[in-house]
PDB file of C-alpha atoms and ligand atoms in Angstrom:
ATOM      1  CA  MET J 954       0.000   0.000   0.000  1.00 88.00           C
ATOM      2  CA  ILE J 955       2.855   2.391   0.778  1.00 90.00           C
ATOM      3  CA  TRP J 956       4.092   1.781  -2.772  1.00 93.00           C
ATOM      4  CA  ILE J 957       0.749   2.745  -4.235  1.00 93.00           C
ATOM      5  CA  ILE J 958       0.739   5.962  -2.179  1.00 94.00           C
ATOM      6  CA  LEU J 959       4.263   6.760  -3.383  1.00 92.00           C
ATOM      7  CA  LEU J 960       3.409   5.917  -6.975  1.00 93.00           C
ATOM      8  CA  GLY J 961       0.264   8.053  -6.814  1.00 94.00           C
ATOM      9  CA  GLY J 962       2.195  11.019  -5.462  1.00 93.00           C
ATOM     10  CA  ILE J 963       4.998  10.757  -7.975  1.00 91.00           C
ATOM     11  CA  CYS J 964       2.678  10.253 -10.965  1.00 93.00           C
ATOM     12  CA  ALA J 965       0.613  13.218  -9.766  1.00 93.00           C
ATOM     13  CA  SER J 966       3.475  15.688  -9.567  1.00 89.00           C
ATOM     14  CA  PHE J 967       4.886  14.476 -12.871  1.00 89.00           C
ATOM     15  CA  MET J 968       1.567  14.541 -14.748  1.00 93.00           C
ATOM     16  CA  TYR J 969       0.650  17.918 -13.283  1.00 92.00           C
ATOM     17  CA  ALA J 970       3.930  19.358 -14.560  1.00 89.00           C
ATOM     18  CA  VAL J 971       3.436  17.713 -17.966  1.00 90.00           C
ATOM     19  CA  THR J 972      -0.081  19.158 -18.218  1.00 90.00           C
ATOM     20  CA  GLU J 973       1.183  22.659 -17.518  1.00 86.00           C
ATOM     21  CA  ALA J 974       4.277  22.280 -19.679  1.00 81.00           C
ATOM     22  CA  LYS J 975       4.687  24.542 -22.652  1.00 75.00           C
ATOM     23  CA  HIS J 976       8.021  23.017 -23.499  1.00 71.00           C
ATOM     24  CA  PHE J 977       9.627  19.576 -23.550  1.00 69.00           C
ATOM     25  CA  SER J 978      12.474  20.668 -21.250  1.00 68.00           C
ATOM     26  CA  ILE J 979      10.149  19.876 -18.331  1.00 68.00           C
ATOM     27  CA  LEU J 980      10.903  16.207 -18.946  1.00 68.00           C
ATOM     28  CA  TYR J 981      14.602  16.366 -18.175  1.00 70.00           C
ATOM     29  CA  ARG J 982      15.420  19.514 -16.222  1.00 73.00           C
ATOM     30  CA  ARG J 983      15.355  19.630 -12.425  1.00 77.00           C
ATOM     31  CA  SER J 984      12.202  20.976 -10.771  1.00 81.00           C
ATOM     32  CA  ARG J 985      12.408  24.576  -9.686  1.00 83.00           C
ATOM     33  CA  CYS J 986      10.400  27.382  -8.144  1.00 86.00           C
ATOM     34  CA  ASP J 987       8.107  29.063 -10.672  1.00 81.00           C
ATOM     35  CA  SER J 988       8.861  32.586  -9.502  1.00 86.00           C
ATOM     36  CA  CYS J 989      12.545  32.678  -8.455  1.00 89.00           C
ATOM     37  CA  HIS J 990      13.746  29.628 -10.464  1.00 86.00           C
ATOM     38  CA  TYR J 991      15.514  28.253  -7.407  1.00 87.00           C
ATOM     39  CA  THR J 992      16.279  24.558  -8.009  1.00 88.00           C
ATOM     40  CA  LEU J 993      14.412  22.426  -5.500  1.00 87.00           C
ATOM     41  CA  LYS J 994      16.274  20.035  -3.207  1.00 87.00           C
ATOM     42  CA  TRP J 995      15.140  16.403  -3.134  1.00 87.00           C
ATOM     43  CA  SER J 996      13.622  16.962   0.301  1.00 87.00           C
ATOM     44  CA  GLU J 997      11.390  19.645  -1.193  1.00 86.00           C
ATOM     45  CA  LEU J 998      10.098  17.294  -3.856  1.00 86.00           C
ATOM     46  CA  ILE J 999       8.322  14.727  -1.698  1.00 88.00           C
ATOM     47  CA  PRO J1000       4.696  14.667  -2.848  1.00 88.00           C
ATOM     48  CA  VAL J1001       2.124  16.051  -0.350  1.00 91.00           C
ATOM     49  CA  VAL J1002       4.626  16.048   2.579  1.00 91.00           C
ATOM     50  CA  SER J1003       6.907  18.809   1.249  1.00 91.00           C
ATOM     51  CA  PHE J1004       3.997  21.118   0.503  1.00 92.00           C
ATOM     52  CA  ILE J1005       2.723  20.785   4.080  1.00 93.00           C
ATOM     53  CA  LEU J1006       6.195  21.184   5.641  1.00 92.00           C
ATOM     54  CA  LEU J1007       6.898  24.275   3.513  1.00 91.00           C
ATOM     55  CA  ARG J1008       3.400  25.594   4.285  1.00 91.00           C
ATOM     56  CA  GLY J1009       2.856  26.095   0.564  1.00 91.00           C
ATOM     57  CA  LYS J1010       5.729  28.552   0.143  1.00 92.00           C
ATOM     58  CA  CYS J1011       9.072  28.420  -1.670  1.00 91.00           C
ATOM     59  CA  SER J1012      11.861  28.011   0.924  1.00 88.00           C
ATOM     60  CA  TYR J1013      14.005  30.539  -0.927  1.00 89.00           C
ATOM     61  CA  CYS J1014      11.775  33.433  -1.998  1.00 91.00           C
ATOM     62  CA  ARG J1015       8.686  32.635   0.110  1.00 90.00           C
ATOM     63  CA  SER J1016       6.336  33.033  -2.839  1.00 91.00           C
ATOM     64  CA  LYS J1017       3.334  30.758  -2.940  1.00 90.00           C
ATOM     65  CA  ILE J1018       3.645  27.333  -4.550  1.00 87.00           C
ATOM     66  CA  ASP J1019       0.802  26.423  -6.929  1.00 87.00           C
ATOM     67  CA  ILE J1020      -1.723  24.606  -4.745  1.00 91.00           C
ATOM     68  CA  GLY J1021      -2.987  22.730  -7.826  1.00 91.00           C
ATOM     69  CA  ALA J1022      -0.014  20.372  -7.673  1.00 90.00           C
ATOM     70  CA  PHE J1023      -0.771  19.548  -4.026  1.00 93.00           C
ATOM     71  CA  ILE J1024      -4.472  18.929  -4.731  1.00 95.00           C
ATOM     72  CA  CYS J1025      -3.476  16.752  -7.688  1.00 96.00           C
ATOM     73  CA  GLU J1026      -1.215  14.628  -5.445  1.00 95.00           C
ATOM     74  CA  VAL J1027      -3.887  14.159  -2.773  1.00 96.00           C
ATOM     75  CA  LEU J1028      -6.579  13.269  -5.327  1.00 96.00           C
ATOM     76  CA  LEU J1029      -4.415  10.832  -7.286  1.00 96.00           C
ATOM     77  CA  ILE J1030      -3.285   9.016  -4.143  1.00 96.00           C
ATOM     78  CA  PHE J1031      -6.923   8.717  -3.073  1.00 96.00           C
ATOM     79  CA  PHE J1032      -8.092   7.393  -6.433  1.00 96.00           C
ATOM     80  CA  TYR J1033      -5.087   5.044  -6.733  1.00 96.00           C
ATOM     81  CA  LEU J1034      -6.064   3.504  -3.395  1.00 95.00           C
ATOM     82  CA  LEU J1035      -9.794   3.335  -4.124  1.00 94.00           C
ATOM     83  CA  PRO J1036      -9.765  -0.001  -6.023  1.00 92.00           C
ATOM     84  CA  LEU J1037      -8.041  -1.641  -3.016  1.00 92.00           C
ATOM     85  CA  PHE J1038     -11.050  -0.966  -0.822  1.00 90.00           C
ATOM     86  CA  TYR J1039     -13.866  -0.889  -3.299  1.00 86.00           C
ATOM     87  CA  ASP J1040     -14.722  -3.204  -6.177  1.00 85.00           C
ATOM     88  CA  LEU J1041     -15.044  -1.180  -9.322  1.00 87.00           C
ATOM     89  CA  SER J1042     -18.068  -2.125 -11.349  1.00 84.00           C
ATOM     90  CA  LEU J1043     -16.371  -1.889 -14.731  1.00 84.00           C
ATOM     91  CA  LYS J1044     -13.559  -4.408 -14.342  1.00 83.00           C
ATOM     92  CA  ASP J1045     -10.858  -2.705 -16.326  1.00 89.00           C
ATOM     93  CA  LEU J1046      -8.208  -1.492 -13.917  1.00 91.00           C
ATOM     94  CA  THR J1047      -5.791  -0.482 -16.685  1.00 92.00           C
ATOM     95  CA  LEU J1048      -8.352   1.912 -18.121  1.00 93.00           C
ATOM     96  CA  TYR J1049      -9.255   3.174 -14.648  1.00 94.00           C
ATOM     97  CA  TYR J1050      -5.665   4.004 -13.705  1.00 95.00           C
ATOM     98  CA  LEU J1051      -4.952   5.580 -17.077  1.00 95.00           C
ATOM     99  CA  MET J1052      -8.073   7.699 -16.805  1.00 94.00           C
ATOM    100  CA  VAL J1053      -7.467   9.112 -13.337  1.00 96.00           C
ATOM    101  CA  THR J1054      -3.766   9.677 -14.029  1.00 96.00           C
ATOM    102  CA  ILE J1055      -4.449  11.758 -17.119  1.00 96.00           C
ATOM    103  CA  LEU J1056      -7.806  13.366 -16.369  1.00 96.00           C
ATOM    104  CA  ILE J1057      -7.303  14.659 -12.830  1.00 96.00           C
ATOM    105  CA  PRO J1058      -4.375  16.905 -13.871  1.00 96.00           C
ATOM    106  CA  ILE J1059      -6.369  18.045 -16.942  1.00 96.00           C
ATOM    107  CA  ALA J1060      -9.376  18.826 -14.735  1.00 96.00           C
ATOM    108  CA  LEU J1061      -7.266  20.940 -12.363  1.00 95.00           C
ATOM    109  CA  ASN J1062      -5.671  22.719 -15.306  1.00 93.00           C
ATOM    110  CA  ASP J1063      -9.095  23.401 -16.848  1.00 93.00           C
ATOM    111  CA  PHE J1064     -10.269  24.781 -13.502  1.00 91.00           C
ATOM    112  CA  LYS J1065      -7.337  27.168 -13.437  1.00 91.00           C
ATOM    113  CA  THR J1066      -6.997  28.211 -17.072  1.00 91.00           C
ATOM    114  CA  PHE J1067     -10.207  27.110 -18.877  1.00 91.00           C
ATOM    115  CA  THR J1068      -8.125  25.275 -21.427  1.00 91.00           C
ATOM    116  CA  ILE J1069      -7.391  21.653 -22.208  1.00 93.00           C
ATOM    117  CA  PRO J1070      -3.855  21.266 -23.562  1.00 93.00           C
ATOM    118  CA  ASN J1071      -3.866  19.444 -26.908  1.00 93.00           C
ATOM    119  CA  HIS J1072      -0.818  17.400 -25.983  1.00 93.00           C
ATOM    120  CA  MET J1073      -2.770  15.885 -23.064  1.00 94.00           C
ATOM    121  CA  SER J1074      -5.740  14.882 -25.247  1.00 95.00           C
ATOM    122  CA  LEU J1075      -3.305  13.302 -27.692  1.00 94.00           C
ATOM    123  CA  LEU J1076      -1.424  11.519 -24.902  1.00 94.00           C
ATOM    124  CA  PHE J1077      -4.771  10.198 -23.613  1.00 95.00           C
ATOM    125  CA  LEU J1078      -5.768   9.048 -27.115  1.00 96.00           C
ATOM    126  CA  PHE J1079      -2.565   7.162 -27.915  1.00 95.00           C
ATOM    127  CA  THR J1080      -1.923   5.563 -24.527  1.00 95.00           C
ATOM    128  CA  GLY J1081      -5.643   4.772 -24.310  1.00 94.00           C
ATOM    129  CA  LEU J1082      -5.810   3.037 -27.691  1.00 94.00           C
ATOM    130  CA  PHE J1083      -2.590   1.184 -26.945  1.00 94.00           C
ATOM    131  CA  LEU J1084      -3.517   0.007 -23.451  1.00 92.00           C
ATOM    132  CA  THR J1085      -7.091  -1.004 -24.336  1.00 89.00           C
ATOM    133  CA  ASP J1086      -5.790  -2.786 -27.439  1.00 87.00           C
ATOM    134  CA  LEU J1087      -8.475  -1.012 -29.529  1.00 89.00           C
ATOM    135  CA  SER J1088     -10.957  -3.391 -27.904  1.00 87.00           C
ATOM    136  CA  TYR J1089     -13.576  -0.702 -27.220  1.00 90.00           C
ATOM    137  CA  ILE J1090     -13.661   0.608 -30.762  1.00 90.00           C
ATOM    138  CA  GLU J1091     -17.030   0.103 -32.457  1.00 89.00           C
ATOM    139  CA  PRO J1092     -16.502   1.887 -35.760  1.00 89.00           C
ATOM    140  CA  PHE J1093     -20.119   2.634 -36.667  1.00 92.00           C
ATOM    141  CA  LYS J1094     -21.280   3.836 -33.229  1.00 92.00           C
ATOM    142  CA  ASP J1095     -18.088   5.792 -32.603  1.00 92.00           C
ATOM    143  CA  VAL J1096     -18.409   7.647 -35.908  1.00 94.00           C
ATOM    144  CA  VAL J1097     -22.052   8.493 -35.157  1.00 94.00           C
ATOM    145  CA  ILE J1098     -21.071   9.779 -31.691  1.00 93.00           C
ATOM    146  CA  ILE J1099     -18.217  11.889 -33.066  1.00 94.00           C
ATOM    147  CA  ILE J1100     -20.517  13.434 -35.696  1.00 95.00           C
ATOM    148  CA  LEU J1101     -23.139  14.190 -33.007  1.00 94.00           C
ATOM    149  CA  LEU J1102     -20.495  15.762 -30.762  1.00 93.00           C
ATOM    150  CA  HIS J1103     -19.375  18.077 -33.543  1.00 94.00           C
ATOM    151  CA  LEU J1104     -22.969  18.911 -34.487  1.00 94.00           C
ATOM    152  CA  PHE J1105     -23.568  19.805 -30.841  1.00 91.00           C
ATOM    153  CA  TYR J1106     -20.498  21.994 -30.891  1.00 92.00           C
ATOM    154  CA  PHE J1107     -21.522  23.888 -34.020  1.00 91.00           C
ATOM    155  CA  LEU J1108     -25.043  24.454 -32.693  1.00 91.00           C
ATOM    156  CA  PHE J1109     -24.078  25.428 -29.139  1.00 84.00           C
ATOM    157  CA  SER J1110     -20.516  26.642 -29.561  1.00 78.00           C
ATOM    158  CA  ASP J1111     -20.872  29.211 -26.781  1.00 78.00           C
ATOM    159  CA  SER J1112     -21.838  26.605 -24.172  1.00 78.00           C
ATOM    160  CA  VAL J1113     -19.067  24.085 -24.834  1.00 85.00           C
ATOM    161  CA  GLY J1114     -15.426  24.512 -25.826  1.00 88.00           C
ATOM    162  CA  TYR J1115     -13.817  22.611 -28.665  1.00 92.00           C
ATOM    163  CA  GLY J1116     -11.286  21.228 -26.173  1.00 92.00           C
ATOM    164  CA  ASP J1117     -14.153  19.451 -24.415  1.00 93.00           C
ATOM    165  CA  ILE J1118     -15.398  18.033 -27.728  1.00 94.00           C
ATOM    166  CA  LYS J1119     -11.929  16.674 -28.487  1.00 95.00           C
ATOM    167  CA  LEU J1120     -11.719  15.122 -25.033  1.00 95.00           C
ATOM    168  CA  PHE J1121     -15.173  13.497 -25.421  1.00 95.00           C
ATOM    169  CA  THR J1122     -14.022  12.160 -28.789  1.00 95.00           C
ATOM    170  CA  VAL J1123     -11.015  10.508 -27.143  1.00 96.00           C
ATOM    171  CA  ILE J1124     -13.174   9.063 -24.360  1.00 95.00           C
ATOM    172  CA  THR J1125     -15.599   7.501 -26.825  1.00 94.00           C
ATOM    173  CA  LEU J1126     -12.686   5.776 -28.595  1.00 94.00           C
ATOM    174  CA  VAL J1127     -11.045   4.343 -25.473  1.00 94.00           C
ATOM    175  CA  THR J1128     -14.136   3.287 -23.479  1.00 93.00           C
ATOM    176  CA  PRO J1129     -17.168   1.065 -24.218  1.00 90.00           C
ATOM    177  CA  VAL J1130     -19.958   2.916 -26.048  1.00 90.00           C
ATOM    178  CA  ASN J1131     -22.567   2.598 -23.297  1.00 88.00           C
ATOM    179  CA  PHE J1132     -19.987   3.655 -20.736  1.00 90.00           C
ATOM    180  CA  PHE J1133     -19.453   6.790 -22.791  1.00 93.00           C
ATOM    181  CA  VAL J1134     -23.188   7.502 -22.943  1.00 92.00           C
ATOM    182  CA  TYR J1135     -23.492   7.220 -19.141  1.00 91.00           C
ATOM    183  CA  THR J1136     -20.510   9.527 -18.758  1.00 93.00           C
ATOM    184  CA  ILE J1137     -22.070  12.258 -20.922  1.00 92.00           C
ATOM    185  CA  LEU J1138     -25.389  11.961 -19.075  1.00 92.00           C
ATOM    186  CA  LEU J1139     -23.699  12.070 -15.660  1.00 93.00           C
ATOM    187  CA  THR J1140     -21.481  15.003 -16.704  1.00 93.00           C
ATOM    188  CA  TYR J1141     -24.527  17.139 -17.395  1.00 91.00           C
ATOM    189  CA  ILE J1142     -26.457  15.862 -14.357  1.00 93.00           C
ATOM    190  CA  ILE J1143     -23.551  16.638 -11.989  1.00 93.00           C
ATOM    191  CA  GLY J1144     -22.826  19.922 -13.779  1.00 91.00           C
ATOM    192  CA  GLY J1145     -26.500  20.931 -13.603  1.00 91.00           C
ATOM    193  CA  LEU J1146     -26.740  20.116  -9.889  1.00 93.00           C
ATOM    194  CA  PHE J1147     -23.560  22.090  -9.269  1.00 90.00           C
ATOM    195  CA  ILE J1148     -24.957  25.159 -11.046  1.00 87.00           C
ATOM    196  CA  ILE J1149     -28.226  24.928  -9.076  1.00 89.00           C
ATOM    197  CA  ILE J1150     -26.308  24.692  -5.782  1.00 90.00           C
ATOM    198  CA  LEU J1151     -24.043  27.555  -6.836  1.00 87.00           C
ATOM    199  CA  HIS J1152     -27.123  29.703  -7.471  1.00 84.00           C
ATOM    200  CA  PHE J1153     -28.025  29.469  -3.779  1.00 85.00           C
ATOM    201  CA  TYR J1154     -24.658  30.753  -2.632  1.00 84.00           C
ATOM    202  CA  ARG J1155     -23.707  33.316  -5.231  1.00 79.00           C
ATOM    203  CA  SER J1156     -25.633  36.076  -6.888  1.00 75.00           C
ATOM    204  CA  ASP J1157     -22.947  36.701  -9.501  1.00 76.00           C
ATOM    205  CA  MET J1158     -22.589  33.584 -11.569  1.00 73.00           C
ATOM    206  CA  PRO J1159     -19.236  32.926 -13.225  1.00 75.00           C
ATOM    207  CA  ARG J1160     -19.583  33.378 -16.962  1.00 75.00           C
ATOM    208  CA  LYS J1161     -17.562  30.300 -17.754  1.00 81.00           C
ATOM    209  CA  ILE J1162     -17.555  26.972 -15.964  1.00 85.00           C
ATOM    210  CA  PRO J1163     -14.819  24.416 -16.654  1.00 90.00           C
ATOM    211  CA  LEU J1164     -16.321  21.145 -17.875  1.00 92.00           C
ATOM    212  CA  VAL J1165     -13.463  18.682 -17.332  1.00 94.00           C
ATOM    213  CA  PRO J1166     -13.882  18.481 -13.521  1.00 94.00           C
ATOM    214  CA  PHE J1167     -17.458  17.302 -14.165  1.00 95.00           C
ATOM    215  CA  ILE J1168     -16.374  14.930 -16.927  1.00 95.00           C
ATOM    216  CA  THR J1169     -13.797  13.403 -14.560  1.00 95.00           C
ATOM    217  CA  ASN J1170     -16.352  13.011 -11.773  1.00 94.00           C
ATOM    218  CA  ALA J1171     -18.788  11.454 -14.214  1.00 95.00           C
ATOM    219  CA  LEU J1172     -16.170   9.021 -15.539  1.00 94.00           C
ATOM    220  CA  ILE J1173     -15.208   7.849 -12.061  1.00 94.00           C
ATOM    221  CA  LEU J1174     -18.876   7.475 -11.094  1.00 92.00           C
ATOM    222  CA  SER J1175     -19.552   5.498 -14.275  1.00 91.00           C
ATOM    223  CA  PHE J1176     -16.689   3.210 -13.280  1.00 89.00           C
ATOM    224  CA  ILE J1177     -18.120   2.665  -9.814  1.00 90.00           C
ATOM    225  CA  LEU J1178     -21.746   2.270 -10.919  1.00 88.00           C
ATOM    226  CA  TYR J1179     -21.311   0.713 -14.373  1.00 87.00           C
ATOM    227  CA  GLU J1180     -23.230  -2.523 -13.719  1.00 85.00           C
ATOM    228  CA  GLU J1181     -25.912  -0.713 -11.727  1.00 85.00           C
ATOM    229  CA  ILE J1182     -26.547   1.776 -14.530  1.00 84.00           C
ATOM    230  CA  ASN J1183     -26.505  -1.082 -17.041  1.00 82.00           C
ATOM    231  CA  THR J1184     -29.268  -2.783 -15.061  1.00 83.00           C
ATOM    232  CA  ILE J1185     -31.355   0.376 -14.939  1.00 80.00           C
ATOM    233  CA  TYR J1186     -30.715   1.169 -18.586  1.00 74.00           C
ATOM    234  CA  PHE J1187     -31.264  -2.278 -20.061  1.00 73.00           C
ATOM    235  CA  GLY J1188     -33.232  -3.882 -17.246  1.00 67.00           C
ATOM    236  CA  GLY J1189     -36.593  -2.465 -18.197  1.00 54.00           C
ATOM    237  CA  PHE J1190     -36.743   0.319 -15.653  1.00 52.00           C
ATOM    238  CA  LEU J1191     -36.526   2.879 -18.422  1.00 47.00           C
TER     239      LEU J1191
HETATM  240 ZN1   ZN V1539      11.069  30.752  -5.075  1.00 74.99          ZN
END
């Protein structure tokens, strides 16, 4: 279990940096402070622990460290441990781990910048197709879904970004078709509930709301409830 915690923390800080990266040098240069470029010591690179010990500040210039990286580490460790304590309903652990590893950093980045880096969607597409062995590809249904997604985008282009459409396209190619349908439904159910709740607490609504955090929630929920939703969907309740 300690190894999974370590792995989660390390993957999180790496993937978070890759998501933010504008340049390939991130892959080989030493980690450093974003504001004073002070090179971090190994003891300042321990996931979760270092951030708490440093109280979220650079030890050299005292400027704030991006809290996104810390949140990413905590979330990834949690979701890496989840399958140990809870039986996932869709039994595809490879896909589960790939999904949380790539999508949680993208979700945090979307929350911060309202963008989805293209290199992350591409990374998701290629590793996804490779690791699932193309087994979830259903050419006819996938093409129909991709056309519908684009139609939706051209009709409602102010309510959804093209980055989201690209990400949905990748998800439909690397997951089973019905899994994808549940994910879209859940994304808008969770997103809708969130907006209703937000209405109670804020009079000024944000003009833009990042979609990837909801997509990620929906994907994880679909993983946990896959068989249950299947039963409801195909079991005659609807
Ligand atoms: Zn600094």
